[in-house]
PDB file of C-alpha atoms in Angstrom:
ATOM      1  CA  ILE R   1      -0.118   0.392  -0.430  1.00 54.00           C
ATOM      2  CA  ARG R   2       0.924   3.286  -1.131  1.00 60.00           C
ATOM      3  CA  ARG R   3       0.784   5.599   1.752  1.00 56.00           C
ATOM      4  CA  PRO R   4      -0.818   9.304   0.057  1.00 53.00           C
ATOM      5  CA  PRO R   5       1.270  12.299   0.706  1.00 58.00           C
ATOM      6  CA  ARG R   6       1.204  13.595   4.315  1.00 55.00           C
ATOM      7  CA  SER R   7      -0.155  17.307   2.335  1.00 52.00           C
ATOM      8  CA  THR R   8      -3.024  14.907   0.528  1.00 50.00           C
ATOM      9  CA  LEU R   9      -4.152  13.027   4.015  1.00 45.00           C
ATOM     10  CA  MET R  10      -4.616  16.182   5.887  1.00 49.00           C
ATOM     11  CA  ARG R  11      -6.868  18.544   2.697  1.00 49.00           C
ATOM     12  CA  SER R  12      -8.753  15.324   1.149  1.00 49.00           C
ATOM     13  CA  SER R  13     -10.982  12.729   3.915  1.00 53.00           C
ATOM     14  CA  ALA R  14     -11.474  10.988   0.897  1.00 52.00           C
ATOM     15  CA  ALA R  15      -7.867  10.074   0.233  1.00 50.00           C
ATOM     16  CA  SER R  16      -7.439   9.503   3.722  1.00 51.00           C
ATOM     17  CA  ASP R  17     -10.201   7.826   4.341  1.00 56.00           C
ATOM     18  CA  VAL R  18      -8.898   5.575   1.681  1.00 53.00           C
ATOM     19  CA  TYR R  19      -5.919   4.757   3.122  1.00 51.00           C
ATOM     20  CA  LYS R  20      -7.202   3.745   6.397  1.00 54.00           C
ATOM     21  CA  ARG R  21      -9.651   1.154   5.141  1.00 56.00           C
ATOM     22  CA  GLN R  22      -6.534   0.033   3.127  1.00 54.00           C
ATOM     23  CA  VAL R  23      -4.468  -0.226   6.252  1.00 50.00           C
ATOM     24  CA  SER R  24      -7.337  -1.862   8.211  1.00 51.00           C
ATOM     25  CA  THR R  25      -8.139  -4.645   5.464  1.00 48.00           C
ATOM     26  CA  GLN R  26      -4.555  -5.568   5.552  1.00 50.00           C
ATOM     27  CA  SER R  27      -4.482  -5.182   9.495  1.00 47.00           C
ATOM     28  CA  THR R  28      -7.171  -7.699   9.519  1.00 47.00           C
ATOM     29  CA  GLY R  29      -5.759 -10.315   7.493  1.00 47.00           C
ATOM     30  CA  SER R  30      -9.142 -10.089   5.102  1.00 43.00           C
ATOM     31  CA  THR R  31      -8.392  -9.845   1.282  1.00 43.00           C
ATOM     32  CA  TRP R  32     -10.468  -7.607  -1.146  1.00 42.00           C
ATOM     33  CA  ASN R  33     -12.308 -10.454  -2.364  1.00 45.00           C
ATOM     34  CA  GLN R  34     -12.965 -11.377   0.875  1.00 45.00           C
ATOM     35  CA  VAL R  35     -14.910  -8.714   1.776  1.00 45.00           C
ATOM     36  CA  ASN R  36     -16.793  -8.167  -1.288  1.00 46.00           C
ATOM     37  CA  CYS R  37     -17.666 -12.084  -1.526  1.00 46.00           C
ATOM     38  CA  ASP R  38     -20.692 -11.432   1.210  1.00 47.00           C
ATOM     39  CA  PHE R  39     -21.844  -8.435  -1.075  1.00 46.00           C
ATOM     40  CA  PHE R  40     -21.789 -10.561  -4.351  1.00 44.00           C
ATOM     41  CA  GLU R  41     -24.060 -13.842  -2.638  1.00 46.00           C
ATOM     42  CA  SER R  42     -26.634 -10.959  -1.290  1.00 44.00           C
ATOM     43  CA  PHE R  43     -27.324 -10.288  -5.577  1.00 45.00           C
ATOM     44  CA  ILE R  44     -27.371 -13.871  -5.996  1.00 44.00           C
ATOM     45  CA  ILE R  45     -29.607 -14.523  -3.400  1.00 43.00           C
ATOM     46  CA  MET R  46     -32.478 -11.381  -4.952  1.00 45.00           C
ATOM     47  CA  SER R  47     -35.080 -12.851  -6.792  1.00 48.00           C
ATOM     48  CA  SER R  48     -35.252 -11.805 -10.532  1.00 48.00           C
ATOM     49  CA  GLY R  49     -38.087 -10.079 -11.805  1.00 60.00           C
ATOM     50  CA  ALA R  50     -39.954  -6.426 -12.264  1.00 70.00           C
ATOM     51  CA  SER R  51     -39.632  -4.072  -9.608  1.00 84.00           C
ATOM     52  CA  LEU R  52     -42.266  -3.518  -6.708  1.00 87.00           C
ATOM     53  CA  THR R  53     -42.556   0.167  -7.439  1.00 89.00           C
ATOM     54  CA  TYR R  54     -41.369   2.651  -9.882  1.00 91.00           C
ATOM     55  CA  PRO R  55     -40.667   6.771  -9.744  1.00 91.00           C
ATOM     56  CA  GLN R  56     -43.057   9.327 -10.836  1.00 93.00           C
ATOM     57  CA  GLN R  57     -42.946  13.144  -9.999  1.00 93.00           C
ATOM     58  CA  CYS R  58     -44.812  14.028  -6.765  1.00 91.00           C
ATOM     59  CA  SER R  59     -46.517  16.717  -8.832  1.00 89.00           C
ATOM     60  CA  ALA R  60     -48.437  14.147 -11.624  1.00 91.00           C
ATOM     61  CA  THR R  61     -49.333  12.322  -8.629  1.00 92.00           C
ATOM     62  CA  ARG R  62     -53.732  12.547  -9.107  1.00 93.00           C
ATOM     63  CA  LYS R  63     -56.780  11.302  -6.477  1.00 94.00           C
ATOM     64  CA  GLY R  64     -57.591   8.308  -7.238  1.00 94.00           C
ATOM     65  CA  GLY R  65     -53.775   6.926  -7.709  1.00 94.00           C
ATOM     66  CA  TYR R  66     -51.923   4.839  -6.168  1.00 95.00           C
ATOM     67  CA  VAL R  67     -48.556   5.844  -4.051  1.00 95.00           C
ATOM     68  CA  LEU R  68     -46.105   4.908  -1.399  1.00 94.00           C
ATOM     69  CA  ILE R  69     -46.595   6.385   1.800  1.00 94.00           C
ATOM     70  CA  LYS R  70     -43.996   4.901   4.660  1.00 93.00           C
ATOM     71  CA  GLY R  71     -43.270   1.606   2.796  1.00 92.00           C
ATOM     72  CA  PHE R  72     -47.366   1.356   2.378  1.00 94.00           C
ATOM     73  CA  PRO R  73     -49.575   1.113  -1.038  1.00 94.00           C
ATOM     74  CA  CYS R  74     -52.312   3.512  -0.336  1.00 95.00           C
ATOM     75  CA  LYS R  75     -54.730   4.859  -2.660  1.00 96.00           C
ATOM     76  CA  VAL R  76     -54.823   8.946  -2.801  1.00 96.00           C
ATOM     77  CA  VAL R  77     -57.943  10.577  -1.275  1.00 96.00           C
ATOM     78  CA  ALA R  78     -57.026  13.425  -1.207  1.00 95.00           C
ATOM     79  CA  MET R  79     -54.184  16.125  -2.649  1.00 94.00           C
ATOM     80  CA  SER R  80     -53.567  19.772  -2.173  1.00 93.00           C
ATOM     81  CA  THR R  81     -50.341  21.931  -3.612  1.00 91.00           C
ATOM     82  CA  SER R  82     -49.152  24.947  -1.995  1.00 89.00           C
ATOM     83  CA  LYS R  83     -48.040  27.531  -3.509  1.00 85.00           C
ATOM     84  CA  THR R  84     -43.805  28.307  -4.140  1.00 80.00           C
ATOM     85  CA  GLY R  85     -43.024  29.900  -0.819  1.00 72.00           C
ATOM     86  CA  LYS R  86     -39.621  32.377  -0.059  1.00 75.00           C
ATOM     87  CA  HIS R  87     -36.984  29.208  -1.118  1.00 74.00           C
ATOM     88  CA  GLY R  88     -38.567  27.780  -4.171  1.00 79.00           C
ATOM     89  CA  HIS R  89     -40.748  24.429  -4.373  1.00 83.00           C
ATOM     90  CA  ALA R  90     -44.280  24.120  -3.725  1.00 89.00           C
ATOM     91  CA  LYS R  91     -45.066  21.590  -1.466  1.00 91.00           C
ATOM     92  CA  VAL R  92     -47.735  18.282  -2.245  1.00 92.00           C
ATOM     93  CA  SER R  93     -49.822  17.144   0.570  1.00 94.00           C
ATOM     94  CA  LEU R  94     -50.995  13.504  -0.195  1.00 95.00           C
ATOM     95  CA  THR R  95     -53.537  11.588   2.192  1.00 96.00           C
ATOM     96  CA  GLY R  96     -54.042   7.773   1.220  1.00 96.00           C
ATOM     97  CA  LEU R  97     -55.341   4.713   2.765  1.00 96.00           C
ATOM     98  CA  ASP R  98     -53.610   1.709   2.395  1.00 95.00           C
ATOM     99  CA  ILE R  99     -55.100  -0.784  -0.062  1.00 94.00           C
ATOM    100  CA  PHE R 100     -54.985  -3.482   1.997  1.00 92.00           C
ATOM    101  CA  THR R 101     -55.787  -2.399   5.564  1.00 91.00           C
ATOM    102  CA  ASN R 102     -58.017   1.168   4.844  1.00 92.00           C
ATOM    103  CA  LYS R 103     -54.959   3.015   7.382  1.00 95.00           C
ATOM    104  CA  LYS R 104     -55.063   6.559   6.313  1.00 96.00           C
ATOM    105  CA  TYR R 105     -51.335   8.057   6.162  1.00 96.00           C
ATOM    106  CA  GLU R 106     -50.218  11.471   4.883  1.00 96.00           C
ATOM    107  CA  MET R 107     -47.061  12.775   3.398  1.00 95.00           C
ATOM    108  CA  ILE R 108     -45.875  16.179   2.602  1.00 93.00           C
ATOM    109  CA  GLU R 109     -43.212  16.016  -0.657  1.00 92.00           C
ATOM    110  CA  SER R 110     -41.989  18.775  -2.759  1.00 90.00           C
ATOM    111  CA  SER R 111     -43.413  18.918  -6.062  1.00 88.00           C
ATOM    112  CA  THR R 112     -40.518  18.199  -8.123  1.00 89.00           C
ATOM    113  CA  HIS R 113     -39.394  15.377  -6.251  1.00 92.00           C
ATOM    114  CA  ASN R 114     -40.204  11.626  -7.571  1.00 93.00           C
ATOM    115  CA  VAL R 115     -42.632   9.621  -5.131  1.00 94.00           C
ATOM    116  CA  GLU R 116     -42.655   5.797  -5.438  1.00 94.00           C
ATOM    117  CA  VAL R 117     -45.935   4.073  -7.054  1.00 94.00           C
ATOM    118  CA  PRO R 118     -46.289   0.484  -6.221  1.00 93.00           C
ATOM    119  CA  ASN R 119     -47.190  -2.138  -9.219  1.00 92.00           C
ATOM    120  CA  VAL R 120     -50.750  -2.818  -8.217  1.00 92.00           C
ATOM    121  CA  THR R 121     -52.787  -5.428  -9.885  1.00 92.00           C
ATOM    122  CA  LYS R 122     -55.926  -7.217  -9.748  1.00 93.00           C
ATOM    123  CA  LYS R 123     -56.645 -10.484 -10.879  1.00 93.00           C
ATOM    124  CA  GLU R 124     -59.990 -12.780 -10.741  1.00 93.00           C
ATOM    125  CA  TYR R 125     -60.164 -16.587  -9.593  1.00 93.00           C
ATOM    126  CA  GLN R 126     -62.793 -18.194  -8.804  1.00 93.00           C
ATOM    127  CA  LEU R 127     -63.330 -20.102  -6.066  1.00 92.00           C
ATOM    128  CA  ILE R 128     -63.224 -23.974  -5.793  1.00 92.00           C
ATOM    129  CA  ASP R 129     -62.648 -24.865  -2.000  1.00 91.00           C
ATOM    130  CA  ILE R 130     -62.303 -23.740   1.445  1.00 90.00           C
ATOM    131  CA  SER R 131     -59.735 -25.562   3.787  1.00 89.00           C
ATOM    132  CA  ASP R 132     -60.309 -25.681   7.378  1.00 88.00           C
ATOM    133  CA  GLU R 133     -57.821 -23.499   7.635  1.00 90.00           C
ATOM    134  CA  ASP R 134     -59.533 -21.007   5.881  1.00 88.00           C
ATOM    135  CA  PHE R 135     -56.991 -20.925   2.476  1.00 91.00           C
ATOM    136  CA  MET R 136     -58.915 -20.301  -0.227  1.00 91.00           C
ATOM    137  CA  SER R 137     -58.212 -23.300  -3.543  1.00 92.00           C
ATOM    138  CA  LEU R 138     -58.623 -20.314  -6.171  1.00 92.00           C
ATOM    139  CA  MET R 139     -58.603 -21.747 -10.008  1.00 92.00           C
ATOM    140  CA  ASP R 140     -57.244 -18.869 -12.608  1.00 91.00           C
ATOM    141  CA  ASP R 141     -58.574 -18.384 -16.611  1.00 89.00           C
ATOM    142  CA  ASP R 142     -55.829 -20.670 -17.985  1.00 90.00           C
ATOM    143  CA  GLY R 143     -56.749 -23.913 -15.069  1.00 89.00           C
ATOM    144  CA  SER R 144     -53.722 -23.596 -12.938  1.00 90.00           C
ATOM    145  CA  THR R 145     -54.836 -23.484  -9.203  1.00 91.00           C
ATOM    146  CA  LYS R 146     -53.313 -21.291  -6.627  1.00 89.00           C
ATOM    147  CA  GLU R 147     -53.682 -23.010  -2.833  1.00 90.00           C
ATOM    148  CA  ASP R 148     -51.648 -20.143  -1.046  1.00 89.00           C
ATOM    149  CA  LEU R 149     -54.474 -16.876  -0.127  1.00 90.00           C
ATOM    150  CA  LYS R 150     -55.900 -16.944   2.954  1.00 91.00           C
ATOM    151  CA  MET R 151     -60.014 -15.666   3.279  1.00 90.00           C
ATOM    152  CA  PRO R 152     -59.734 -12.375   4.144  1.00 88.00           C
ATOM    153  CA  THR R 153     -61.160 -11.323   7.798  1.00 86.00           C
ATOM    154  CA  GLY R 154     -64.320  -9.245   9.007  1.00 85.00           C
ATOM    155  CA  ASP R 155     -66.869  -8.972   7.055  1.00 90.00           C
ATOM    156  CA  ILE R 156     -65.960 -10.297   3.158  1.00 90.00           C
ATOM    157  CA  GLY R 157     -64.434 -13.108   4.929  1.00 89.00           C
ATOM    158  CA  ALA R 158     -67.596 -14.210   6.225  1.00 90.00           C
ATOM    159  CA  GLU R 159     -69.933 -13.237   3.014  1.00 91.00           C
ATOM    160  CA  ILE R 160     -67.699 -15.189   1.015  1.00 91.00           C
ATOM    161  CA  ARG R 161     -67.909 -18.345   3.182  1.00 91.00           C
ATOM    162  CA  LYS R 162     -71.479 -17.962   3.691  1.00 92.00           C
ATOM    163  CA  ALA R 163     -72.150 -17.920  -0.171  1.00 91.00           C
ATOM    164  CA  PHE R 164     -69.778 -20.374  -1.070  1.00 90.00           C
ATOM    165  CA  ASP R 165     -71.569 -22.980   1.981  1.00 90.00           C
ATOM    166  CA  ASP R 166     -75.137 -21.651   0.250  1.00 89.00           C
ATOM    167  CA  GLY R 167     -73.616 -23.307  -3.022  1.00 88.00           C
ATOM    168  CA  ASP R 168     -72.605 -20.413  -4.960  1.00 88.00           C
ATOM    169  CA  GLU R 169     -70.133 -20.170  -7.654  1.00 91.00           C
ATOM    170  CA  LEU R 170     -67.901 -17.345  -6.427  1.00 91.00           C
ATOM    171  CA  LEU R 171     -65.347 -15.187  -8.741  1.00 93.00           C
ATOM    172  CA  ILE R 172     -62.912 -13.606  -6.057  1.00 92.00           C
ATOM    173  CA  SER R 173     -61.097 -10.330  -7.034  1.00 93.00           C
ATOM    174  CA  VAL R 174     -57.185 -10.474  -5.563  1.00 93.00           C
ATOM    175  CA  GLN R 175     -54.921  -7.580  -5.137  1.00 93.00           C
ATOM    176  CA  THR R 176     -51.518  -7.544  -5.438  1.00 92.00           C
ATOM    177  CA  ALA R 177     -48.706  -5.003  -4.445  1.00 92.00           C
ATOM    178  CA  MET R 178     -45.571  -4.820  -2.865  1.00 90.00           C
ATOM    179  CA  GLY R 179     -45.219  -8.574  -2.795  1.00 89.00           C
ATOM    180  CA  GLN R 180     -48.424  -9.248  -0.701  1.00 91.00           C
ATOM    181  CA  GLU R 181     -52.025 -10.232  -2.034  1.00 92.00           C
ATOM    182  CA  GLN R 182     -55.558 -10.156  -0.456  1.00 92.00           C
ATOM    183  CA  ALA R 183     -58.724 -11.261  -1.793  1.00 91.00           C
ATOM    184  CA  MET R 184     -60.211  -7.639  -2.333  1.00 91.00           C
ATOM    185  CA  SER R 185     -64.263  -8.534  -3.385  1.00 91.00           C
ATOM    186  CA  TYR R 186     -66.076 -10.967  -4.903  1.00 91.00           C
ATOM    187  CA  LYS R 187     -68.921 -11.826  -7.499  1.00 92.00           C
ATOM    188  CA  VAL R 188     -71.630 -14.488  -7.222  1.00 90.00           C
ATOM    189  CA  LEU R 189     -71.212 -16.106 -11.025  1.00 84.00           C
ATOM    190  CA  LYS R 190     -74.763 -16.115 -13.097  1.00 72.00           C
ATOM    191  CA  GLU R 191     -75.635 -20.121 -14.505  1.00 61.00           C
TER     192      GLU R 191
END
């Protein structure tokens, strides 16, 4: 390891930090490859596929749209914009309801900054069966089955259970966002 000149170490904290890191790695006996090995393994473990969110300018967000507030996917129910102040930027105040729990969240962001928008998808499945542990057996349009979705709690879950026990054929609407999915509503299929 070549030590930078003393004048550089005093002026530049970046050069000093690099030198200190090199010295500390040598003193512990680990090499660069060993240090970065964990870094690369984390990328191997990660799943492939599309991103859960995408960026959007805050001022482009509209009522009825989706936005990520404090890490929760929310549907925007109220939005207001303040005027540009003394120091420049207009602020946007967003109020949203969590799409899974209906809990209210609020955030204030500069109108020119980006916010994260969750990729929300809705899909309908035909209900085949309900297990004793309240897991639904659902069939897709192409005939593939899905058995890992639990019945929703509350009134909707009770209504689905009652309609299924009465012998009705049901179409379950499932909403997916941020790696979560939940049955949101149902329809009785006409014969």
